[in-house]
Coordinates of N, CA and C in Angstrom, one line a residue:
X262 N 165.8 48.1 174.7 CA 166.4 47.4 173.5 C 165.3 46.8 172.7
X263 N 165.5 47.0 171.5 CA 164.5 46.6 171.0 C 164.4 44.7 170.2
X264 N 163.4 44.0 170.6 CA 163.7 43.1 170.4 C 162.4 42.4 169.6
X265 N 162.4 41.7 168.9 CA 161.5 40.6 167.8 C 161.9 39.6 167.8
X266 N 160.8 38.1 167.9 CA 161.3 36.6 167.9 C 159.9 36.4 167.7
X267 N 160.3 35.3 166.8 CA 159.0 35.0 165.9 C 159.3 33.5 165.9
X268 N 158.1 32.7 166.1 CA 157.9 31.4 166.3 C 156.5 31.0 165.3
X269 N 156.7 29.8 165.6 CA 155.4 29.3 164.9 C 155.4 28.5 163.2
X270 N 156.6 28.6 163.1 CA 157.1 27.9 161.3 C 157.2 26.3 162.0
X271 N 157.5 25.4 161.1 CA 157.3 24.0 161.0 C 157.5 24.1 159.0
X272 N 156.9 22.5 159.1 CA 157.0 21.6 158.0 C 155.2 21.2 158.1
X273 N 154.8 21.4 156.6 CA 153.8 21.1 156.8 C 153.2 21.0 155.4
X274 N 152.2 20.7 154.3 CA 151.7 19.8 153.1 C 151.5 20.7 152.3
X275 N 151.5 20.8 151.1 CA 150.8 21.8 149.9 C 149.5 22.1 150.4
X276 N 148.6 22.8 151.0 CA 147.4 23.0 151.2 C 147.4 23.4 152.2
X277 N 147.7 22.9 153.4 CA 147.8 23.4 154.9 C 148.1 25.1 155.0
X278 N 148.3 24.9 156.5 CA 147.9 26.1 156.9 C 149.2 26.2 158.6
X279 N 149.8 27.5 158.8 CA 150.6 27.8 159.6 C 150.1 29.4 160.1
X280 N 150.1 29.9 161.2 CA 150.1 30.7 162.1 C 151.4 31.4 162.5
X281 N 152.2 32.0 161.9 CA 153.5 32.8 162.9 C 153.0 34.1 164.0
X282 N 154.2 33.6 165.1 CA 153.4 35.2 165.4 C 154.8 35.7 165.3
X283 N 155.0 37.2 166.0 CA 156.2 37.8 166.0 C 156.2 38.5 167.7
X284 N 156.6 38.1 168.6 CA 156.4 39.1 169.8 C 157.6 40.1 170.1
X285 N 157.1 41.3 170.6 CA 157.8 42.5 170.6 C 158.2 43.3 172.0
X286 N 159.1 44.0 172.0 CA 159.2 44.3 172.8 C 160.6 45.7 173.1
X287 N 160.5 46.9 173.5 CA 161.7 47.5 173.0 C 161.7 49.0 172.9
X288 N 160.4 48.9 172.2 CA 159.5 50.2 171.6 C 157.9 50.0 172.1
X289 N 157.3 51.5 171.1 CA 155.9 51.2 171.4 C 155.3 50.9 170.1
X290 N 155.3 49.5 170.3 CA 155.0 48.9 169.2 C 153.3 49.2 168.3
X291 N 152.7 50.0 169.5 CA 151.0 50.7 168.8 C 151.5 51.4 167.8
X292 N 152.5 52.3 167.5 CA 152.9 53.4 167.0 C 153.5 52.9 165.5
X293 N 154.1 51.9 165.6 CA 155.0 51.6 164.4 C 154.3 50.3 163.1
X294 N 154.5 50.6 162.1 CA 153.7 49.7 161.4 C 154.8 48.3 161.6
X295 N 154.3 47.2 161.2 CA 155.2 46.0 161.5 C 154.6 45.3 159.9
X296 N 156.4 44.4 159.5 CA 156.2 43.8 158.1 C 156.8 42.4 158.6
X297 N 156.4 41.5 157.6 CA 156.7 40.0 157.2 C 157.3 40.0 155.8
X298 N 158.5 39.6 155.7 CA 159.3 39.1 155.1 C 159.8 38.0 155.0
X299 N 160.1 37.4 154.0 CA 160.9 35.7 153.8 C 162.0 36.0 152.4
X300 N 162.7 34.8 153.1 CA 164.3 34.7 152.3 C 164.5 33.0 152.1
X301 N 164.0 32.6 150.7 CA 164.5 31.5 150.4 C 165.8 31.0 150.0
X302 N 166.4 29.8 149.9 CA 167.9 29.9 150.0 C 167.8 30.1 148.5
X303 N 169.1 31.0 147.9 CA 169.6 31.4 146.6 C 168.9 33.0 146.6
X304 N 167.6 33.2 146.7 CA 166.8 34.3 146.3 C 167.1 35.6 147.7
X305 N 166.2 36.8 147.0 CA 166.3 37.8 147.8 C 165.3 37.6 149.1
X306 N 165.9 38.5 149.8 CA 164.4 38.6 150.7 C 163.1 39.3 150.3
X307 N 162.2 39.0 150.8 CA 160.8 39.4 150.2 C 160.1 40.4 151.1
X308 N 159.4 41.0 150.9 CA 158.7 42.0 151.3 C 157.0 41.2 151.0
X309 N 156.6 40.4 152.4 CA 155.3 39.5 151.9 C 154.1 40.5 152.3
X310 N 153.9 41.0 153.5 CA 152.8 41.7 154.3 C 153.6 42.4 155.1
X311 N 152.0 43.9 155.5 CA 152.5 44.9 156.2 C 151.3 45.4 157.0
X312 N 151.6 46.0 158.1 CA 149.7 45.9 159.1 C 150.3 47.9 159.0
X313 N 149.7 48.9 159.2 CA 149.8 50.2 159.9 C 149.5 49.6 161.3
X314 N 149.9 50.7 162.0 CA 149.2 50.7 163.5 C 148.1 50.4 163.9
X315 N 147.2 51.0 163.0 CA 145.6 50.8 162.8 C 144.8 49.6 162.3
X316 N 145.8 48.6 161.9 CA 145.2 47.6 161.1 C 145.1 47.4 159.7
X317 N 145.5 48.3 158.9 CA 145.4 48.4 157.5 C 146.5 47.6 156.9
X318 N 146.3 46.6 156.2 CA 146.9 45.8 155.3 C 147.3 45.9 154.2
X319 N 148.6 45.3 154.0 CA 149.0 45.0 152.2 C 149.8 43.4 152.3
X320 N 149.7 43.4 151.2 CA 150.3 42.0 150.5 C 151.0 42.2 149.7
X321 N 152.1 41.2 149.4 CA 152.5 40.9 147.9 C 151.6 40.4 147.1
X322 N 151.6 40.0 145.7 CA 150.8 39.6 145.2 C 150.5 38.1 145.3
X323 N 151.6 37.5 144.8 CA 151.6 36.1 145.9 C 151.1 35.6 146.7
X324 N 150.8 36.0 147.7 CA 150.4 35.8 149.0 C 148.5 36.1 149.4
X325 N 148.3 36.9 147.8 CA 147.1 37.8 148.3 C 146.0 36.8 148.2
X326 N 145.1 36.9 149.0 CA 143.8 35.7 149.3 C 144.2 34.8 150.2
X327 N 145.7 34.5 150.5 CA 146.4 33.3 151.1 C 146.4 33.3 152.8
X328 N 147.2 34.7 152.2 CA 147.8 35.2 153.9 C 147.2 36.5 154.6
X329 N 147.3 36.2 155.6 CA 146.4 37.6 156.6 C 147.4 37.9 157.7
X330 N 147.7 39.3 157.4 CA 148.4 39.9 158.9 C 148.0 40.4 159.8
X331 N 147.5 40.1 161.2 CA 147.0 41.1 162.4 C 148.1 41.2 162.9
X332 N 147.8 42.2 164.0 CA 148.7 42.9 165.3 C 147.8 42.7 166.4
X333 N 148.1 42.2 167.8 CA 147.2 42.4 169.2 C 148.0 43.8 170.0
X334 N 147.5 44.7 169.8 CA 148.9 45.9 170.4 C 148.5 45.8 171.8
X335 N 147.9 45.1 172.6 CA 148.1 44.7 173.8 C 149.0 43.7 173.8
X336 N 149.1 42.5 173.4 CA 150.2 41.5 173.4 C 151.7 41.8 172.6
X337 N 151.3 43.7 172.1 CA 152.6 43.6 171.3 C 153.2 43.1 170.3
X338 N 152.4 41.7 169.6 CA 152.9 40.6 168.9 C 152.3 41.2 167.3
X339 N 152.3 40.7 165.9 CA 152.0 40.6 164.6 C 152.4 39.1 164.2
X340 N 151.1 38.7 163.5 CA 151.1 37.6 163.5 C 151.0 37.3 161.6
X341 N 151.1 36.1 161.2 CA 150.6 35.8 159.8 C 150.1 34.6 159.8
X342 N 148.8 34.8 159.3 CA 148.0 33.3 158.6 C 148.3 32.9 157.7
X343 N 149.0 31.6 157.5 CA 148.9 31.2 156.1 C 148.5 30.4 155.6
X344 N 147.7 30.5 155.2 CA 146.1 29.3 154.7 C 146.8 29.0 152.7
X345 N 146.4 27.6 152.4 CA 146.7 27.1 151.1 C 148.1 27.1 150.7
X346 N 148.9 26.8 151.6 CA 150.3 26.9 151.5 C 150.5 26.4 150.2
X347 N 151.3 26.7 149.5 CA 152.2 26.0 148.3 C 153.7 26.2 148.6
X348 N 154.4 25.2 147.4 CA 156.1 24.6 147.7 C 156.7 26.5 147.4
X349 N 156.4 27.2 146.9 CA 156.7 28.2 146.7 C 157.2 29.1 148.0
X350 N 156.1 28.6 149.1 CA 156.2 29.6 150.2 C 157.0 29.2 150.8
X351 N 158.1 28.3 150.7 CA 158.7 27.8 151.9 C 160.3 28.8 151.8
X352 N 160.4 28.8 153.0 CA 161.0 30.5 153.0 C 161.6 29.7 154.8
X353 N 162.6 31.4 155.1 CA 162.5 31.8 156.4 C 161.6 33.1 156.5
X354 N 160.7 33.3 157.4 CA 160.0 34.3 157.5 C 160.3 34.8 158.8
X355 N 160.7 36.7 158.7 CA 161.8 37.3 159.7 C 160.3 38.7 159.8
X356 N 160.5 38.8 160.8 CA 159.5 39.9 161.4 C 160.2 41.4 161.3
X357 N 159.9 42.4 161.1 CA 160.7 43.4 161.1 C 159.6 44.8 161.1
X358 N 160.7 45.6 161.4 CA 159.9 47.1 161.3 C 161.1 48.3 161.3
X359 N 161.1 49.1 161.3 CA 161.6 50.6 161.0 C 161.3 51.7 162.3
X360 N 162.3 52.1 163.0 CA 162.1 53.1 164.2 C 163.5 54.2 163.2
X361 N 163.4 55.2 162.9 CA 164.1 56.2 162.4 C 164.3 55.3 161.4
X362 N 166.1 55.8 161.1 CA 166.7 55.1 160.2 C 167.3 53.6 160.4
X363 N 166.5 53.1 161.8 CA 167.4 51.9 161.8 C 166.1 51.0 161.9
X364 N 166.3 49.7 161.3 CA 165.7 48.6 160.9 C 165.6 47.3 161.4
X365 N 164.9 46.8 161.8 CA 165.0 45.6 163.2 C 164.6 44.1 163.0
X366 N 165.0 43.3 163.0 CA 164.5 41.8 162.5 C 165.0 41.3 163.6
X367 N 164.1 40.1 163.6 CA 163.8 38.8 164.5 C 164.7 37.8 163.7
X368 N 165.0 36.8 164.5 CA 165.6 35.6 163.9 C 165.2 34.8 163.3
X369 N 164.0 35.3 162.5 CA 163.4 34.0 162.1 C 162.8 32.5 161.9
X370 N 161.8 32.4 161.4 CA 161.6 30.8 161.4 C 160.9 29.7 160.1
X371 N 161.7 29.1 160.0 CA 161.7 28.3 159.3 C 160.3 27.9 158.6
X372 N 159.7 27.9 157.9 CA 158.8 27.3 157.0 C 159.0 26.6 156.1
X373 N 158.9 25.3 156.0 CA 158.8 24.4 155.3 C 157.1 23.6 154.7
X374 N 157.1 23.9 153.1 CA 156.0 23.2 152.4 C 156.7 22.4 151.3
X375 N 156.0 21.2 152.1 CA 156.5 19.7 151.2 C 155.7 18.3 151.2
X376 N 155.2 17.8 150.0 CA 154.5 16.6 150.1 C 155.3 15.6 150.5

């Protein structure tokens, strides 16, 4: 069964910096590219970062210079750096990825940026 839970959100200052990771488990997670998304209340969810298998990265625009996505495909996990936070980013950020046609999210965790 396939499963994602992502930890690592908190409350923390305009400038700071947070670490999520996402750990996996379910599939073979070397094989599948894994994304980061957030949903602030009122707004859509977002499509923030995405790693391939291999390591290859994208961003939204937003985020670009800010945030960094790895994968450890021994630990299974994808993680996001988020360096220079602003009030913008404060979101739930839900881990997810795609096996066929079906689509898989974590429960999410809370990010909060506030002076």
């Amino acid at each position: 069964q396939v499963q994602l839970v992502e930890s690592g959100g908190g409350l923390v200052q305009p400038g700071g910096s947070l670490r999520l990771s996402c750990a996996t488990s379910g599939f073979t997670f070397s094989g599948y590219y894994m994304n980061w998304y957030r949903q602030a209340p009122g707004k859509e969810r977002e499509l923030v970062a995405s790693i391939t298998p291999v390591g290859g990265e994208s961003y939204v625009d937003s985020v670009k210079g800010r945030f960094t996505i790895s994968r450890d495909n021994v630990k299974n996990t994808v993680y996001l750096q988020m360096n220079s936070l602003e009030l913008e980013d404060t979101a739930v950020y839900y881990c997810n990825t795609r096996l066929s046609r079906n689509e898989y999210w974590g429960q999410g965790t809370q990010v909060t940026v506030s002076s």
